[in-house]
Short mmCIF file of C-alpha atoms and ligand atoms in Angstrom, two decimals:
data_model
loop_
_atom_site.label_atom_id
_atom_site.label_comp_id
_atom_site.label_asym_id
_atom_site.label_seq_id
_atom_site.Cartn_x
_atom_site.Cartn_y
_atom_site.Cartn_z
CA UNK A 1 0.00 0.00 0.00
CA UNK A 2 1.49 3.33 -1.09
CA UNK A 3 1.84 5.90 1.68
CA UNK A 4 0.25 9.21 0.67
CA UNK A 5 1.64 12.50 1.96
CA UNK A 6 -1.29 14.72 0.95
CA UNK A 7 -4.63 14.70 2.77
CA UNK A 8 -8.09 14.81 1.28
CA UNK A 9 -9.78 17.79 3.01
CA UNK A 10 -13.44 17.29 3.94
CA UNK A 11 -14.25 20.56 2.14
CA UNK A 12 -12.00 22.79 0.06
CA UNK A 13 -12.91 25.38 -2.58
CA UNK A 14 -10.88 26.17 -5.67
CA UNK A 15 -11.93 28.74 -8.24
CA UNK A 16 -10.18 30.97 -10.75
CA UNK A 17 -10.63 34.02 -12.90
CA UNK A 18 -8.76 35.08 -16.04
CA UNK A 19 -6.82 38.35 -16.16
CA UNK A 20 -8.09 39.02 -19.66
CA UNK A 21 -9.34 42.57 -19.13
CA UNK A 22 -11.75 44.41 -16.91
CA UNK A 23 -13.82 42.28 -14.62
CA UNK A 24 -17.53 42.79 -15.14
CA UNK A 25 -20.78 42.35 -13.31
CA UNK A 26 -21.07 38.75 -14.59
CA UNK A 27 -17.73 37.80 -13.05
CA UNK A 28 -18.81 39.51 -9.83
CA UNK A 29 -22.29 37.99 -9.49
CA UNK A 30 -21.46 34.61 -11.02
CA UNK A 31 -18.22 34.03 -9.14
CA UNK A 32 -16.59 36.58 -6.80
CA UNK A 33 -19.68 37.47 -4.73
CA UNK A 34 -20.17 33.77 -3.96
CA UNK A 35 -16.46 33.33 -3.16
CA UNK A 36 -16.74 36.11 -0.58
CA UNK A 37 -19.65 34.39 1.17
CA UNK A 38 -18.21 30.88 0.95
CA UNK A 39 -14.74 31.78 2.29
CA UNK A 40 -16.34 32.27 5.72
CA UNK A 41 -17.30 28.61 5.98
CA UNK A 42 -14.88 26.67 3.77
CA UNK A 43 -11.12 26.84 3.33
CA UNK A 44 -10.70 28.51 -0.05
CA UNK A 45 -8.11 28.88 -2.78
CA UNK A 46 -8.62 31.53 -5.47
CA UNK A 47 -6.37 32.00 -8.46
CA UNK A 48 -5.84 34.59 -11.15
CA UNK A 49 -5.46 32.12 -13.96
CA UNK A 50 -2.89 33.77 -16.22
CA UNK A 51 -1.97 30.51 -17.98
CA UNK A 52 -5.57 30.31 -19.17
CA UNK A 53 -5.37 33.90 -20.40
CA UNK A 54 -2.50 33.12 -22.79
CA UNK A 55 -4.57 30.51 -24.65
CA UNK A 56 -5.52 33.53 -26.80
CA UNK A 57 -3.00 36.26 -27.75
CA UNK A 58 -2.22 38.75 -24.96
CA UNK A 59 -0.07 41.85 -24.80
CA UNK A 60 2.63 40.89 -22.22
CA UNK A 61 2.68 44.30 -20.52
CA UNK A 62 -1.10 44.48 -20.36
CA UNK A 63 -1.27 40.95 -18.98
CA UNK A 64 0.84 41.89 -15.98
CA UNK A 65 -1.27 45.00 -15.40
CA UNK A 66 -4.51 43.01 -15.71
CA UNK A 67 -3.22 40.40 -13.26
CA UNK A 68 -2.69 43.15 -10.68
CA UNK A 69 -6.06 44.73 -11.49
CA UNK A 70 -7.93 41.48 -11.08
CA UNK A 71 -6.11 40.82 -7.81
CA UNK A 72 -7.12 44.28 -6.58
CA UNK A 73 -10.72 43.72 -7.69
CA UNK A 74 -10.97 40.41 -5.85
CA UNK A 75 -9.60 41.93 -2.65
CA UNK A 76 -11.77 45.04 -3.02
CA UNK A 77 -14.83 42.80 -3.42
CA UNK A 78 -14.12 41.22 -0.04
CA UNK A 79 -11.70 38.30 -0.36
CA UNK A 80 -9.71 38.16 2.86
CA UNK A 81 -6.15 37.15 1.98
CA UNK A 82 -5.38 36.22 5.59
CA UNK A 83 -8.14 33.65 5.52
CA UNK A 84 -8.16 32.54 1.87
CA UNK A 85 -5.29 31.81 -0.50
CA UNK A 86 -4.98 34.19 -3.47
CA UNK A 87 -2.21 33.76 -6.05
CA UNK A 88 -1.51 33.83 -9.77
CA UNK A 89 -1.60 30.42 -11.41
CA UNK A 90 1.69 30.53 -13.34
CA UNK A 91 3.66 31.12 -10.14
CA UNK A 92 2.82 27.58 -8.96
CA UNK A 93 4.53 25.42 -11.59
CA UNK A 94 2.70 22.30 -10.40
CA UNK A 95 -0.41 23.45 -12.34
CA UNK A 96 1.38 22.95 -15.66
CA UNK A 97 3.00 19.69 -14.58
CA UNK A 98 -0.31 18.19 -13.52
CA UNK A 99 -1.98 19.48 -16.69
CA UNK A 100 0.46 17.39 -18.73
CA UNK A 101 -0.24 14.26 -16.70
CA UNK A 102 -3.99 14.84 -17.07
CA UNK A 103 -3.54 15.40 -20.83
CA UNK A 104 -2.51 11.76 -20.81
CA UNK A 105 -5.74 10.78 -19.03
CA UNK A 106 -8.28 12.97 -20.85
CA UNK A 107 -9.70 11.60 -24.12
CA UNK A 108 -9.86 13.63 -27.33
CA UNK A 109 -13.56 12.77 -27.65
CA UNK A 110 -14.26 14.48 -24.32
CA UNK A 111 -12.52 17.68 -25.40
CA UNK A 112 -14.31 17.63 -28.76
CA UNK A 113 -17.59 18.08 -26.90
CA UNK A 114 -16.57 21.30 -25.10
CA UNK A 115 -18.90 24.08 -26.25
CA UNK A 116 -16.70 26.93 -24.98
CA UNK A 117 -13.88 25.89 -27.34
CA UNK A 118 -16.33 25.83 -30.24
CA UNK A 119 -17.61 29.31 -29.32
CA UNK A 120 -14.17 30.83 -28.75
CA UNK A 121 -12.44 29.22 -31.74
CA UNK A 122 -15.43 30.03 -33.97
CA UNK A 123 -14.92 29.54 -37.69
CA UNK A 124 -11.16 29.88 -37.33
CA UNK A 125 -10.80 26.52 -35.60
CA UNK A 126 -7.70 25.33 -37.47
CA UNK A 127 -5.90 28.45 -36.33
CA UNK A 128 -6.87 28.23 -32.63
CA UNK A 129 -4.04 27.31 -30.27
CA UNK A 130 -3.66 23.83 -28.81
CA UNK A 131 -3.78 25.64 -25.45
CA UNK A 132 -7.31 26.91 -26.14
CA UNK A 133 -8.36 23.36 -27.04
CA UNK A 134 -6.86 21.77 -23.95
CA UNK A 135 -7.86 24.65 -21.64
CA UNK A 136 -10.38 22.44 -19.77
CA UNK A 137 -7.57 19.97 -18.93
CA UNK A 138 -5.54 22.76 -17.31
CA UNK A 139 -8.71 23.80 -15.48
CA UNK A 140 -9.11 20.23 -14.21
CA UNK A 141 -5.49 20.33 -13.04
CA UNK A 142 -6.17 23.61 -11.19
CA UNK A 143 -8.98 21.99 -9.22
CA UNK A 144 -7.50 18.52 -8.68
CA UNK A 145 -4.06 19.85 -7.65
CA UNK A 146 -5.64 20.92 -4.36
CA UNK A 147 -7.97 17.90 -4.11
CA UNK A 148 -10.74 20.53 -4.05
CA UNK A 149 -14.26 19.40 -3.25
CA UNK A 150 -16.28 22.45 -4.41
CA UNK A 151 -15.89 24.81 -7.36
CA UNK A 152 -18.03 27.98 -7.28
CA UNK A 153 -18.45 29.19 -10.88
CA UNK A 154 -20.94 30.76 -13.27
CA UNK A 155 -23.23 28.57 -15.38
CA UNK A 156 -20.83 28.74 -18.38
CA UNK A 157 -18.24 26.62 -16.57
CA UNK A 158 -20.54 23.70 -15.72
CA UNK A 159 -19.38 21.55 -18.64
CA UNK A 160 -15.71 22.06 -17.69
CA UNK A 161 -16.38 20.85 -14.14
CA UNK A 162 -18.13 17.77 -15.57
CA UNK A 163 -14.93 17.12 -17.53
CA UNK A 164 -12.83 17.51 -14.36
CA UNK A 165 -15.05 14.87 -12.74
CA UNK A 166 -14.57 12.51 -15.70
CA UNK A 167 -10.80 13.03 -15.62
CA UNK A 168 -10.74 12.41 -11.84
CA UNK A 169 -12.75 9.19 -12.23
CA UNK A 170 -10.53 8.00 -15.04
CA UNK A 171 -7.32 8.83 -13.15
CA UNK A 172 -8.62 6.94 -10.11
CA UNK A 173 -9.31 3.81 -12.12
CA UNK A 174 -6.05 4.01 -14.12
CA UNK A 175 -3.67 4.71 -11.25
CA UNK A 176 -5.36 4.15 -7.88
CA UNK A 177 -6.27 0.55 -8.56
CA UNK A 178 -6.98 -0.42 -4.93
CA UNK A 179 -9.19 2.28 -3.44
CA UNK A 180 -10.01 4.19 -6.66
CA UNK A 181 -10.67 7.34 -4.69
CA UNK A 182 -7.48 9.43 -4.73
CA UNK A 183 -9.41 12.31 -6.29
CA UNK A 184 -12.87 13.06 -4.96
CA UNK A 185 -15.28 14.30 -7.61
CA UNK A 186 -15.44 18.10 -7.37
CA UNK A 187 -18.93 19.60 -7.13
CA UNK A 188 -19.81 22.71 -9.16
CA UNK A 189 -21.47 25.40 -7.04
CA UNK A 190 -23.66 27.52 -9.27
CA UNK A 191 -25.38 29.80 -6.81
CA UNK A 192 -28.01 32.54 -6.94
CA UNK A 193 -29.87 34.32 -9.75
CA UNK A 194 -26.65 35.86 -11.20
CA UNK A 195 -25.13 32.64 -12.52
CA UNK A 196 -25.48 33.74 -16.14
CA UNK A 197 -25.52 37.50 -16.51
CA UNK A 198 -26.29 38.50 -20.09
CA UNK A 199 -25.09 41.34 -22.31
CA UNK A 200 -26.89 44.68 -21.80
CA UNK A 201 -27.15 44.98 -25.59
CA UNK A 202 -28.46 41.48 -26.29
CA UNK A 203 -30.21 39.40 -23.62
CA UNK A 204 -29.38 36.16 -25.44
CA UNK A 205 -25.57 36.65 -25.27
CA UNK A 206 -23.41 36.17 -22.18
CA UNK A 207 -21.89 39.31 -20.64
CA UNK A 208 -18.22 38.89 -21.45
CA UNK A 209 -14.86 40.69 -21.17
CA UNK A 210 -14.13 39.99 -24.81
CA UNK A 211 -17.34 41.53 -26.20
CA UNK A 212 -16.10 44.39 -28.44
CA UNK A 213 -18.90 46.66 -27.16
CA UNK A 214 -18.09 48.19 -23.76
CA UNK A 215 -21.77 49.15 -23.50
CA UNK A 216 -22.62 45.42 -23.30
CA UNK A 217 -21.19 45.09 -19.80
CA UNK A 218 -20.80 46.89 -16.50
CA UNK A 219 -17.14 46.82 -15.53
CA UNK A 220 -16.10 46.83 -11.89
CA UNK A 221 -14.06 49.94 -12.74
CA UNK A 222 -17.04 51.86 -14.20
CA UNK A 223 -17.89 55.25 -12.71
CA UNK A 224 -21.36 56.24 -11.49
CA UNK A 225 -21.94 57.97 -14.83
CA UNK A 226 -20.88 54.91 -16.82
CA UNK A 227 -23.26 52.71 -14.81
CA UNK A 228 -26.06 55.26 -15.26
CA UNK A 229 -25.55 55.50 -19.02
CA UNK A 230 -25.13 51.78 -19.61
CA UNK A 231 -28.24 50.77 -17.69
CA UNK A 232 -30.26 53.65 -19.14
CA UNK A 233 -29.37 52.49 -22.67
CA UNK A 234 -29.68 48.76 -21.90
CA UNK A 235 -31.91 46.99 -24.41
CA UNK A 236 -35.47 46.27 -23.18
CA UNK A 237 -38.87 45.48 -24.65
CA UNK A 238 -41.91 47.72 -24.48
CA UNK A 239 -44.10 45.70 -22.10
CA UNK A 240 -44.58 46.30 -18.37
CA UNK A 241 -42.61 44.01 -16.04
CA UNK A 242 -44.29 40.66 -15.42
CA UNK A 243 -45.42 39.08 -12.16
CA UNK A 244 -44.13 35.52 -12.61
CA UNK A 245 -40.83 33.79 -13.43
CA UNK A 246 -42.63 31.82 -16.17
CA UNK A 247 -43.51 35.06 -18.01
CA UNK A 248 -39.83 36.06 -18.00
CA UNK A 249 -38.81 33.09 -20.13
CA UNK A 250 -39.69 34.79 -23.42
CA UNK A 251 -38.26 38.19 -22.39
CA UNK A 252 -34.47 37.79 -22.22
CA UNK A 253 -33.62 41.46 -21.57
CA UNK A 254 -36.26 41.92 -18.85
CA UNK A 255 -35.19 38.63 -17.30
CA UNK A 256 -31.54 39.70 -17.28
CA UNK A 257 -32.13 43.08 -15.64
CA UNK A 258 -34.48 41.64 -13.01
CA UNK A 259 -32.02 38.85 -12.19
CA UNK A 260 -29.22 41.40 -11.84
CA UNK A 261 -31.40 43.38 -9.42
CA UNK A 262 -32.35 40.28 -7.46
CA UNK A 263 -28.72 39.12 -7.23
CA UNK A 264 -27.34 42.54 -6.23
CA UNK A 265 -30.01 42.93 -3.56
CA UNK A 266 -29.61 39.34 -2.30
CA UNK A 267 -33.32 38.75 -2.63
CA UNK A 268 -35.30 36.00 -4.21
CA UNK A 269 -36.21 36.60 -7.89
CA UNK A 270 -39.92 36.25 -7.08
CA UNK A 271 -39.60 38.94 -4.41
CA UNK A 272 -38.03 41.29 -6.99
CA UNK A 273 -40.87 40.50 -9.40
CA UNK A 274 -43.43 41.23 -6.66
CA UNK A 275 -41.88 44.69 -6.18
CA UNK A 276 -41.86 45.64 -9.87
CA UNK A 277 -44.77 43.72 -11.48
CA UNK A 278 -46.82 45.96 -13.76
CA UNK A 279 -44.27 48.80 -13.67
CA UNK A 280 -42.43 50.06 -16.77
CA UNK A 281 -38.68 50.10 -17.37
CA UNK A 282 -38.70 53.87 -16.81
CA UNK A 283 -39.60 53.13 -13.19
CA UNK A 284 -37.38 50.07 -12.78
CA UNK A 285 -34.14 51.25 -14.41
CA UNK A 286 -33.44 54.16 -11.98
CA UNK A 287 -33.90 51.72 -9.07
CA UNK A 288 -31.46 49.30 -10.67
CA UNK A 289 -28.95 52.11 -11.32
CA UNK A 290 -29.18 53.23 -7.69
CA UNK A 291 -28.60 49.70 -6.41
CA UNK A 292 -25.74 48.94 -8.84
CA UNK A 293 -23.94 52.17 -7.91
CA UNK A 294 -24.44 51.49 -4.19
CA UNK A 295 -22.84 48.01 -4.47
CA UNK A 296 -20.20 48.57 -7.15
CA UNK A 297 -18.91 52.04 -6.33
CA UNK A 298 -17.21 51.09 -3.04
CA UNK A 299 -15.54 48.14 -4.86
CA UNK A 300 -14.14 50.35 -7.63
CA UNK A 301 -12.93 53.02 -5.16
CA UNK A 302 -11.16 50.39 -3.06
CA UNK A 303 -9.70 48.86 -6.21
CA UNK A 304 -8.30 52.21 -7.35
CA UNK A 305 -6.79 52.71 -3.88
CA UNK A 306 -5.13 49.26 -3.90
CA UNK A 307 -3.75 49.77 -7.41
CA UNK A 308 -1.76 52.79 -6.24
CA UNK A 309 0.62 50.31 -4.62
CA UNK A 310 1.45 47.54 -7.14
CA UNK A 311 4.40 46.38 -5.02
CA UNK A 312 2.01 45.52 -2.19
CA UNK A 313 -0.24 43.62 -4.64
CA UNK A 314 2.77 41.60 -5.82
CA UNK A 315 3.64 40.83 -2.20
CA UNK A 316 0.11 39.51 -1.58
CA UNK A 317 0.42 37.26 -4.64
CA UNK A 318 3.83 35.94 -3.54
CA UNK A 319 2.46 35.16 -0.09
CA UNK A 320 -0.49 33.34 -1.67
CA UNK A 321 1.86 31.42 -3.97
CA UNK A 322 3.81 30.15 -0.95
CA UNK A 323 0.66 28.84 0.73
CA UNK A 324 -0.76 27.31 -2.47
CA UNK A 325 2.50 25.63 -3.41
CA UNK A 326 2.81 23.99 0.00
CA UNK A 327 -0.40 22.07 -0.72
CA UNK A 328 0.27 21.56 -4.43
CA UNK A 329 3.74 20.05 -3.96
CA UNK A 330 2.47 17.27 -1.72
CA UNK A 331 -0.46 16.40 -3.96
CA UNK A 332 1.76 16.33 -7.05
CA UNK A 333 4.28 14.05 -5.32
CA UNK A 334 1.47 11.61 -4.53
CA UNK A 335 0.26 11.81 -8.12
CA UNK A 336 3.76 11.16 -9.49
CA UNK A 337 4.09 8.15 -7.20
CA UNK A 338 0.73 6.78 -8.32
CA UNK A 339 1.64 7.27 -12.00
CA UNK A 340 5.12 5.78 -11.54
CA UNK A 341 7.27 8.85 -12.11
CA UNK A 342 10.51 9.12 -10.14
CA UNK A 343 10.77 12.55 -8.49
N1 LIG B 401 -21.78 36.54 -17.82
C1 LIG B 401 -21.46 35.84 -16.75
N2 LIG B 401 -22.41 35.55 -15.81
C2 LIG B 401 -22.09 34.84 -14.71
N3 LIG B 401 -20.84 34.37 -14.44
C3 LIG B 401 -19.89 34.64 -15.35
N4 LIG B 401 -18.57 34.34 -15.38
C4 LIG B 401 -18.02 34.85 -16.51
N5 LIG B 401 -18.96 35.49 -17.23
C5 LIG B 401 -20.12 35.38 -16.53
C6 LIG B 401 -17.89 33.59 -14.35
O1 LIG B 401 -16.75 34.34 -13.93
C7 LIG B 401 -15.71 33.42 -13.57
C8 LIG B 401 -14.43 33.80 -14.22
O2 LIG B 401 -14.56 33.77 -15.63
P1 LIG B 401 -13.27 33.81 -16.52
O3 LIG B 401 -12.58 35.09 -16.36
O4 LIG B 401 -12.41 32.66 -16.21
O5 LIG B 401 -13.69 33.62 -18.01
P2 LIG B 401 -14.98 33.58 -18.81
O6 LIG B 401 -16.01 32.71 -18.20
O7 LIG B 401 -14.59 33.20 -20.19
O8 LIG B 401 -15.43 35.11 -18.71
P3 LIG B 401 -15.57 36.11 -19.87
O9 LIG B 401 -15.93 37.43 -19.31
O10 LIG B 401 -16.52 35.57 -20.90
O11 LIG B 401 -14.10 36.23 -20.42
P4 LIG B 401 -13.61 36.20 -21.90
O12 LIG B 401 -14.43 37.18 -22.65
O13 LIG B 401 -12.16 36.60 -21.77
O14 LIG B 401 -13.80 34.81 -22.36
C9 LIG B 401 -16.18 32.03 -13.94
O15 LIG B 401 -16.64 31.37 -12.77
C10 LIG B 401 -17.31 32.28 -14.88
O16 LIG B 401 -18.28 31.25 -14.82
#
C-alpha cells in the first residue's frame, strides 16, 4: 500500500478568474460574490489564472497590469487574503505539470464536446491554439491539484467541471487501482440568480470581457456615470414588467435586468418580481442604477486605492503562492508516485 503524503480535506474550494481585461458584473455575481460568502465557511483557494489567459493572444505588458487589477478587484470585493489563499496560477509550476499528466488521461472525444472551445475558436478553428483546445484539462489540473471538493463558478463553466469529474474518475481507475478514490469528484457550485448575466445589448448573449462593445457590460471599474448610461441604454422590450418567473422566459432582456437586481439585492427573484410587477422600465431602471452604484462604487474606489501600490499587490500574490505551493507540492508528489514517475 502506497503511503500518501497529501490529505483529502473534507471541504475545500478552488476557483479561478482570467486576467483578460476588466472584470464585469457577470464575473462579480457569477463568481466573486459567492467566493466572498463561501470563504467564511470553507477553506478557499482563489487564483488569477494567467496561464488560461495566454490561450488567446495577450499583450505581455497588459497581462501583468490586468493580473494586478484582477487581484485588486478580488480583494476590493471582499476576499480576505489572511483567511483565503490568493495567487496567480503561473507562479505555482505544479499546475502545468499536472496538466500534462492529465492530458494523458483525458480523451480527445471528451474535449471535442466542449462548447466553450467551439464558441471561442469560432470559424477559425484550425488556427486556434492547442492551449485553447486543452484549456479544460488545465482547469481540471487547477482543481484537482488541491484535491478541491467544491468549485463555485458561473453557469458557463458547468461543462468544464463535468470534464474535471470525468478526468478524476478515469485517473482513479487508471492509477489508484486499490481504493479508486485518490481524487474526490469536485462539485460545481452555481449559486443565486446571477449565474449567467447577459449582455446589456443582447439578452441572449453572455456578458463577457471579450465583447467588443463596452456598453454590453458593467465593468467593476465603471464610474457612477458609466453605470447610469449603460443601464439607461440597456436593451429592453416595451411591455410592463411581469409578475411571474414563467412570463420572464420569453423576455431575455427583462429577465436579465431583473435577475441582476435580485442578485445585487440578495433577494429572491420572485420577491423582486413582486416589487416591480406591472411597472415600466422607466420606473425600474433608476432603481437598478441606484442599487448597482451602491454596491459597485465602493468596490471600484477600493480597487483604485489598492492599485496605487502595485508592489504591495505583488507581495500579496507571492504570499499566496507560498501557501498554495505547500499544498500543491504534496499532492503532485502523490500523483507522481501513483503514476510511476521518479521525483
Ligand atoms: N456573464 C457571466 N455571468 C455569470 N458568471 C460569469 N462568469 C463569466 N462570465 C459570466 C464567471 O466568472 C468566472 C471567471 O470567468 P473567466 O474570467 O475565467 O472567463 P470567462 O467565463 O470566459 O469570462 P468572460 O468574461 O466571458 O471572459 P472572456 O471574454 O475573456 O472569455 C467564472 O466562474 C465564470 O463562470
